[in-house]
């Protein structure tokens, strides 16, 4: 393997899923997994299956809702879409994430 | 209050496990099939596409398991399973079951009897206003030789 892939950090998968749904609209599990792989340009090693427990977690908190529908190739699949409280959650999690990232950046910056 | 939502969702999931299991299986199947379609459209053979799809997915069984743990009330499900198992075991060896039940019954019964006697005689205070001020009046020499109240009253009068 040329480059090492990093594992998905605990808690970031949820935000990735929410963001994906925000930008793509209703999507099935496979679509979400592929989209995350594409956006991250395959730098995270994601077992596509781990998306499902994450989706369940989001569904239980009513941040996403699921409905059976038909895929573009005519296959029956469960489609997930954001709810209103899901949108609110994105704003909040984004803020958290940016704060953490900014803190880390300060530590990683070359000291002088 | 998202934990209440989670709890409610877990409780309702507990009662429709069969349907949700079927739902999950269908969803995971659809995922694999969609992946196979994509790999095939990239020119893989059916077999290669299936292998690649399963590899990209990771362990289907593990996903199903962690999904179930997240979904319902795993500790309750486990307790129900344990109780069922215990009953099955007891039904398989009725002699042992009967002995165990009888032992418990006799043990509990004996304890109840001893405690209720002790409770009535020793633990509960006498049903008078100031039990501290009660005295036992007895004849001179023999300590155990007590008298009833009327008897004592009459001997008091006599003296």
mmCIF file of C-alpha atoms in Angstrom:
data_model
loop_
_atom_site.group_PDB
_atom_site.id
_atom_site.type_symbol
_atom_site.label_atom_id
_atom_site.label_comp_id
_atom_site.label_asym_id
_atom_site.label_seq_id
_atom_site.Cartn_x
_atom_site.Cartn_y
_atom_site.Cartn_z
ATOM 1 C CA UNK A 1 0.000 0.000 0.000
ATOM 2 C CA UNK A 2 1.582 3.289 -1.099
ATOM 3 C CA UNK A 3 0.025 5.562 1.496
ATOM 4 C CA UNK A 4 -1.314 4.652 4.867
ATOM 5 C CA UNK A 5 -4.970 5.405 5.292
ATOM 6 C CA UNK A 6 -6.148 6.792 8.559
ATOM 7 C CA UNK A 7 -9.018 5.257 10.444
ATOM 8 C CA UNK A 8 -12.141 7.307 10.701
ATOM 9 C CA UNK A 9 -11.858 9.264 13.912
ATOM 10 C CA UNK A 10 -14.519 8.501 16.463
ATOM 11 C CA UNK A 11 -17.408 10.885 16.006
ATOM 12 C CA UNK A 12 -16.330 12.235 12.643
ATOM 13 C CA UNK A 13 -18.235 9.640 10.654
ATOM 14 C CA UNK A 14 -21.533 11.028 11.931
ATOM 15 C CA UNK A 15 -20.654 14.505 10.741
ATOM 16 C CA UNK A 16 -19.421 13.181 7.386
ATOM 17 C CA UNK A 17 -22.731 11.397 6.889
ATOM 18 C CA UNK A 18 -24.756 14.458 7.859
ATOM 19 C CA UNK A 19 -22.717 16.689 5.558
ATOM 20 C CA UNK A 20 -23.073 14.221 2.706
ATOM 21 C CA UNK A 21 -26.836 14.191 3.106
ATOM 22 C CA UNK A 22 -26.857 17.976 3.247
ATOM 23 C CA UNK A 23 -25.039 18.372 -0.024
ATOM 24 C CA UNK A 24 -26.504 15.388 -1.916
ATOM 25 C CA UNK A 25 -30.090 15.210 -0.684
ATOM 26 C CA UNK A 26 -31.741 11.854 0.079
ATOM 27 C CA UNK A 27 -29.333 9.002 -0.517
ATOM 28 C CA UNK A 28 -29.055 5.283 0.212
ATOM 29 C CA UNK A 29 -26.349 3.762 2.400
ATOM 30 C CA UNK A 30 -24.195 2.700 -0.515
ATOM 31 C CA UNK A 31 -24.392 6.164 -2.052
ATOM 32 C CA UNK A 32 -23.342 7.761 1.233
ATOM 33 C CA UNK A 33 -20.405 5.394 1.621
ATOM 34 C CA UNK A 34 -19.217 5.988 -1.965
ATOM 35 C CA UNK A 35 -19.593 9.730 -1.590
ATOM 36 C CA UNK A 36 -17.513 9.738 1.601
ATOM 37 C CA UNK A 37 -14.824 7.693 -0.138
ATOM 38 C CA UNK A 38 -14.809 10.065 -3.078
ATOM 39 C CA UNK A 39 -14.741 13.287 -1.065
ATOM 40 C CA UNK A 40 -11.999 11.980 1.188
ATOM 41 C CA UNK A 41 -10.166 10.807 -1.958
ATOM 42 C CA UNK A 42 -9.739 7.406 -0.358
ATOM 43 C CA UNK A 43 -7.585 8.731 2.453
ATOM 44 C CA UNK A 44 -9.803 7.271 5.132
ATOM 45 C CA UNK A 45 -10.151 3.523 5.392
ATOM 46 C CA UNK A 46 -13.845 3.053 5.726
ATOM 47 C CA UNK A 47 -15.466 -0.332 5.855
ATOM 48 C CA UNK A 48 -18.631 0.611 4.025
ATOM 49 C CA UNK A 49 -20.614 -1.470 6.488
ATOM 50 C CA UNK A 50 -19.777 0.788 9.427
ATOM 51 C CA UNK A 51 -22.001 3.398 7.841
ATOM 52 C CA UNK A 52 -25.093 1.476 8.956
ATOM 53 C CA UNK A 53 -24.608 1.591 12.724
ATOM 54 C CA UNK A 54 -23.792 5.282 12.249
ATOM 55 C CA UNK A 55 -26.986 5.836 10.266
ATOM 56 C CA UNK A 56 -28.958 4.048 12.953
ATOM 57 C CA UNK A 57 -27.385 6.289 15.607
ATOM 58 C CA UNK A 58 -28.415 9.367 13.633
ATOM 59 C CA UNK A 59 -31.895 7.969 13.037
ATOM 60 C CA UNK A 60 -32.385 7.281 16.741
ATOM 61 C CA UNK A 61 -31.590 10.917 17.490
ATOM 62 C CA UNK A 62 -34.023 11.938 14.751
ATOM 63 C CA UNK A 63 -31.303 13.759 12.818
ATOM 64 C CA UNK A 64 -32.021 11.685 9.726
ATOM 65 C CA UNK A 65 -35.090 9.795 8.607
ATOM 66 C CA UNK A 66 -35.211 6.695 6.452
ATOM 67 C CA UNK A 67 -37.672 5.662 3.770
ATOM 68 C CA UNK A 68 -37.754 2.809 1.322
ATOM 69 C CA UNK A 69 -37.498 3.945 -2.277
ATOM 70 C CA UNK A 70 -36.142 2.938 -5.643
ATOM 71 C CA UNK A 71 -32.566 3.513 -6.705
ATOM 72 C CA UNK A 72 -31.572 5.003 -10.055
ATOM 73 C CA UNK A 73 -31.040 1.449 -11.312
ATOM 74 C CA UNK A 74 -34.513 0.362 -10.200
ATOM 75 C CA UNK A 75 -33.458 -1.446 -7.047
ATOM 76 C CA UNK A 76 -35.373 -1.172 -3.772
ATOM 77 C CA UNK A 77 -33.195 0.632 -1.231
ATOM 78 C CA UNK A 78 -33.553 2.587 1.961
ATOM 79 C CA UNK A 79 -33.051 6.304 1.413
ATOM 80 C CA UNK A 80 -31.887 8.594 4.178
ATOM 81 C CA UNK A 81 -32.576 12.291 4.368
ATOM 82 C CA UNK A 82 -31.830 15.090 6.807
ATOM 83 C CA UNK A 83 -34.432 16.310 9.256
ATOM 84 C CA UNK A 84 -34.716 19.816 10.599
ATOM 85 C CA UNK A 85 -32.990 18.929 13.848
ATOM 86 C CA UNK A 86 -30.338 17.203 11.720
ATOM 87 C CA UNK A 87 -29.588 20.517 10.032
ATOM 88 C CA UNK A 88 -29.281 22.208 13.394
ATOM 89 C CA UNK A 89 -26.974 19.449 14.521
ATOM 90 C CA UNK A 90 -24.705 20.027 11.522
ATOM 91 C CA UNK A 91 -24.235 23.649 12.497
ATOM 92 C CA UNK A 92 -23.394 22.689 16.046
ATOM 93 C CA UNK A 93 -21.036 19.841 15.164
ATOM 94 C CA UNK A 94 -19.291 21.935 12.545
ATOM 95 C CA UNK A 95 -18.587 24.556 15.153
ATOM 96 C CA UNK A 96 -17.244 21.929 17.579
ATOM 97 C CA UNK A 97 -15.106 20.399 14.910
ATOM 98 C CA UNK A 98 -13.649 23.707 13.813
ATOM 99 C CA UNK A 99 -12.776 24.555 17.394
ATOM 100 C CA UNK A 100 -10.961 21.262 17.854
ATOM 101 C CA UNK A 101 -9.181 21.616 14.523
ATOM 102 C CA UNK A 102 -8.094 25.172 15.360
ATOM 103 C CA UNK A 103 -6.753 24.035 18.716
ATOM 104 C CA UNK A 104 -4.809 21.217 17.130
ATOM 105 C CA UNK A 105 -3.478 23.541 14.457
ATOM 106 C CA UNK A 106 -2.061 25.801 17.162
ATOM 107 C CA UNK A 107 -0.217 22.855 18.678
ATOM 108 C CA UNK A 108 1.066 21.648 15.343
ATOM 109 C CA UNK A 109 2.234 25.042 14.115
ATOM 110 C CA UNK A 110 6.043 25.426 14.118
ATOM 111 C CA UNK A 111 6.943 27.025 17.407
ATOM 112 C CA UNK A 112 9.302 29.966 17.461
ATOM 113 C CA UNK B 1 -33.053 15.570 25.198
ATOM 114 C CA UNK B 2 -31.695 13.204 22.635
ATOM 115 C CA UNK B 3 -31.130 10.350 25.095
ATOM 116 C CA UNK B 4 -34.880 10.080 25.655
ATOM 117 C CA UNK B 5 -35.396 9.785 21.918
ATOM 118 C CA UNK B 6 -32.714 7.118 21.729
ATOM 119 C CA UNK B 7 -34.258 5.207 24.606
ATOM 120 C CA UNK B 8 -37.745 5.354 23.073
ATOM 121 C CA UNK B 9 -36.423 4.245 19.731
ATOM 122 C CA UNK B 10 -34.540 1.370 21.374
ATOM 123 C CA UNK B 11 -37.645 0.289 23.294
ATOM 124 C CA UNK B 12 -39.866 0.297 20.232
ATOM 125 C CA UNK B 13 -37.165 -1.573 18.308
ATOM 126 C CA UNK B 14 -37.127 -4.203 21.049
ATOM 127 C CA UNK B 15 -40.695 -5.159 20.217
ATOM 128 C CA UNK B 16 -40.291 -5.359 16.458
ATOM 129 C CA UNK B 17 -36.992 -7.187 16.205
ATOM 130 C CA UNK B 18 -38.124 -9.667 13.541
ATOM 131 C CA UNK B 19 -39.325 -6.999 11.133
ATOM 132 C CA UNK B 20 -36.269 -4.803 11.718
ATOM 133 C CA UNK B 21 -33.916 -7.739 11.201
ATOM 134 C CA UNK B 22 -35.570 -8.458 7.871
ATOM 135 C CA UNK B 23 -35.356 -4.749 7.033
ATOM 136 C CA UNK B 24 -31.652 -4.642 7.834
ATOM 137 C CA UNK B 25 -30.937 -7.776 5.813
ATOM 138 C CA UNK B 26 -32.735 -6.321 2.821
ATOM 139 C CA UNK B 27 -30.866 -3.042 3.189
ATOM 140 C CA UNK B 28 -27.466 -4.736 3.393
ATOM 141 C CA UNK B 29 -28.327 -6.969 0.424
ATOM 142 C CA UNK B 30 -29.294 -3.897 -1.587
ATOM 143 C CA UNK B 31 -25.965 -2.299 -0.647
ATOM 144 C CA UNK B 32 -23.959 -5.295 -1.861
ATOM 145 C CA UNK B 33 -26.003 -5.524 -5.058
ATOM 146 C CA UNK B 34 -25.510 -1.831 -5.805
ATOM 147 C CA UNK B 35 -21.780 -2.237 -5.252
ATOM 148 C CA UNK B 36 -21.684 -5.291 -7.536
ATOM 149 C CA UNK B 37 -23.512 -3.339 -10.238
ATOM 150 C CA UNK B 38 -20.955 -0.560 -10.047
ATOM 151 C CA UNK B 39 -17.969 -2.910 -10.152
ATOM 152 C CA UNK B 40 -19.497 -4.786 -13.082
ATOM 153 C CA UNK B 41 -20.058 -1.598 -15.023
ATOM 154 C CA UNK B 42 -16.331 -0.983 -14.539
ATOM 155 C CA UNK B 43 -15.685 -4.230 -16.401
ATOM 156 C CA UNK B 44 -15.326 -6.829 -13.648
ATOM 157 C CA UNK B 45 -16.737 -10.301 -13.929
ATOM 158 C CA UNK B 46 -19.677 -11.229 -11.719
ATOM 159 C CA UNK B 47 -17.432 -13.193 -9.362
ATOM 160 C CA UNK B 48 -14.749 -10.509 -9.098
ATOM 161 C CA UNK B 49 -17.382 -7.852 -8.575
ATOM 162 C CA UNK B 50 -18.986 -9.806 -5.731
ATOM 163 C CA UNK B 51 -15.643 -10.382 -4.005
ATOM 164 C CA UNK B 52 -14.698 -6.737 -4.359
ATOM 165 C CA UNK B 53 -18.079 -5.585 -3.072
ATOM 166 C CA UNK B 54 -17.863 -7.793 0.002
ATOM 167 C CA UNK B 55 -14.304 -6.669 0.679
ATOM 168 C CA UNK B 56 -15.273 -2.993 0.477
ATOM 169 C CA UNK B 57 -18.186 -3.633 2.806
ATOM 170 C CA UNK B 58 -16.145 -5.264 5.565
ATOM 171 C CA UNK B 59 -17.654 -7.985 7.732
ATOM 172 C CA UNK B 60 -21.370 -8.304 7.113
ATOM 173 C CA UNK B 61 -21.840 -10.300 10.307
ATOM 174 C CA UNK B 62 -19.961 -7.790 12.448
ATOM 175 C CA UNK B 63 -21.960 -4.908 11.007
ATOM 176 C CA UNK B 64 -25.198 -6.739 11.669
ATOM 177 C CA UNK B 65 -24.106 -7.479 15.222
ATOM 178 C CA UNK B 66 -23.036 -3.935 16.106
ATOM 179 C CA UNK B 67 -26.209 -2.656 14.463
ATOM 180 C CA UNK B 68 -28.308 -4.890 16.689
ATOM 181 C CA UNK B 69 -26.442 -3.826 19.818
ATOM 182 C CA UNK B 70 -27.075 -0.198 18.890
ATOM 183 C CA UNK B 71 -30.711 -0.768 17.981
ATOM 184 C CA UNK B 72 -32.565 -2.577 20.756
ATOM 185 C CA UNK B 73 -32.076 -3.293 24.445
ATOM 186 C CA UNK B 74 -29.264 -5.858 24.350
ATOM 187 C CA UNK B 75 -29.196 -6.447 28.116
ATOM 188 C CA UNK B 76 -32.930 -7.133 28.182
ATOM 189 C CA UNK B 77 -32.699 -9.443 25.199
ATOM 190 C CA UNK B 78 -29.907 -11.283 26.956
ATOM 191 C CA UNK B 79 -31.856 -11.551 30.196
ATOM 192 C CA UNK B 80 -34.869 -12.952 28.344
ATOM 193 C CA UNK B 81 -32.618 -15.494 26.646
ATOM 194 C CA UNK B 82 -31.056 -16.475 29.988
ATOM 195 C CA UNK B 83 -34.439 -16.964 31.644
ATOM 196 C CA UNK B 84 -35.667 -19.085 28.751
ATOM 197 C CA UNK B 85 -32.519 -21.142 28.934
ATOM 198 C CA UNK B 86 -32.960 -21.659 32.688
ATOM 199 C CA UNK B 87 -36.545 -22.853 32.230
ATOM 200 C CA UNK B 88 -35.549 -25.243 29.479
ATOM 201 C CA UNK B 89 -32.823 -26.686 31.675
ATOM 202 C CA UNK B 90 -35.213 -27.107 34.593
ATOM 203 C CA UNK B 91 -37.794 -28.830 32.403
ATOM 204 C CA UNK B 92 -35.132 -31.251 31.219
ATOM 205 C CA UNK B 93 -34.357 -32.409 34.772
ATOM 206 C CA UNK B 94 -37.629 -32.270 36.721
ATOM 207 C CA UNK B 95 -36.170 -34.151 39.706
ATOM 208 C CA UNK B 96 -33.526 -31.510 40.212
ATOM 209 C CA UNK B 97 -36.053 -28.735 39.635
ATOM 210 C CA UNK B 98 -38.412 -30.198 42.244
ATOM 211 C CA UNK B 99 -35.601 -30.584 44.802
ATOM 212 C CA UNK B 100 -34.476 -27.019 44.246
ATOM 213 C CA UNK B 101 -38.003 -25.653 44.544
ATOM 214 C CA UNK B 102 -38.729 -27.670 47.705
ATOM 215 C CA UNK B 103 -35.449 -26.577 49.283
ATOM 216 C CA UNK B 104 -36.277 -22.973 48.580
ATOM 217 C CA UNK B 105 -39.836 -23.393 49.864
ATOM 218 C CA UNK B 106 -38.758 -25.009 53.144
ATOM 219 C CA UNK B 107 -35.957 -22.491 53.640
ATOM 220 C CA UNK B 108 -38.170 -19.484 53.038
ATOM 221 C CA UNK B 109 -41.005 -20.973 55.131
ATOM 222 C CA UNK B 110 -38.766 -21.663 58.123
ATOM 223 C CA UNK B 111 -37.337 -18.171 57.985
ATOM 224 C CA UNK B 112 -40.765 -16.591 57.834
ATOM 225 C CA UNK B 113 -41.979 -18.579 60.837
ATOM 226 C CA UNK B 114 -38.936 -17.804 62.986
ATOM 227 C CA UNK B 115 -38.980 -14.153 62.085
ATOM 228 C CA UNK B 116 -42.691 -13.635 62.675
ATOM 229 C CA UNK B 117 -42.442 -15.260 66.107
ATOM 230 C CA UNK B 118 -39.397 -13.191 67.062
ATOM 231 C CA UNK B 119 -41.003 -10.078 65.645
ATOM 232 C CA UNK B 120 -44.156 -10.592 67.734
ATOM 233 C CA UNK B 121 -42.401 -11.512 70.978
ATOM 234 C CA UNK B 122 -39.151 -9.587 71.086
ATOM 235 C CA UNK B 123 -38.793 -6.900 68.451
ATOM 236 C CA UNK B 124 -42.135 -5.143 68.645
ATOM 237 C CA UNK B 125 -42.549 -3.010 71.828
ATOM 238 C CA UNK B 126 -45.467 -3.903 74.131
ATOM 239 C CA UNK B 127 -48.713 -2.187 73.359
ATOM 240 C CA UNK B 128 -48.674 0.221 76.333
ATOM 241 C CA UNK B 129 -47.890 3.923 76.594
ATOM 242 C CA UNK B 130 -44.527 3.747 78.328
ATOM 243 C CA UNK B 131 -43.109 0.262 78.156
ATOM 244 C CA UNK B 132 -39.991 1.512 80.031
ATOM 245 C CA UNK B 133 -42.063 1.994 83.174
ATOM 246 C CA UNK B 134 -43.348 -1.555 83.288
ATOM 247 C CA UNK B 135 -42.203 -3.648 86.236
ATOM 248 C CA UNK B 136 -42.636 -7.256 87.040
ATOM 249 C CA UNK B 137 -43.967 -7.737 90.552
ATOM 250 C CA UNK B 138 -42.950 -11.066 92.027
ATOM 251 C CA UNK B 139 -43.176 -12.782 95.376
ATOM 252 C CA UNK B 140 -40.142 -12.595 97.670
ATOM 253 C CA UNK B 141 -38.113 -15.796 97.347
ATOM 254 C CA UNK B 142 -38.892 -17.360 94.040
ATOM 255 C CA UNK B 143 -38.154 -14.985 91.142
ATOM 256 C CA UNK B 144 -40.102 -16.780 88.461
ATOM 257 C CA UNK B 145 -43.165 -16.890 90.650
ATOM 258 C CA UNK B 146 -45.214 -13.970 89.328
ATOM 259 C CA UNK B 147 -48.843 -13.083 89.936
ATOM 260 C CA UNK B 148 -51.691 -11.868 87.777
ATOM 261 C CA UNK B 149 -52.819 -8.251 88.205
ATOM 262 C CA UNK B 150 -56.007 -9.006 90.240
ATOM 263 C CA UNK B 151 -53.983 -11.237 92.543
ATOM 264 C CA UNK B 152 -51.363 -8.554 93.100
ATOM 265 C CA UNK B 153 -54.042 -5.928 93.690
ATOM 266 C CA UNK B 154 -55.740 -8.037 96.318
ATOM 267 C CA UNK B 155 -52.484 -8.821 98.156
ATOM 268 C CA UNK B 156 -51.706 -5.069 98.147
ATOM 269 C CA UNK B 157 -55.039 -4.375 99.807
ATOM 270 C CA UNK B 158 -54.432 -7.076 102.376
ATOM 271 C CA UNK B 159 -51.093 -5.632 103.517
#
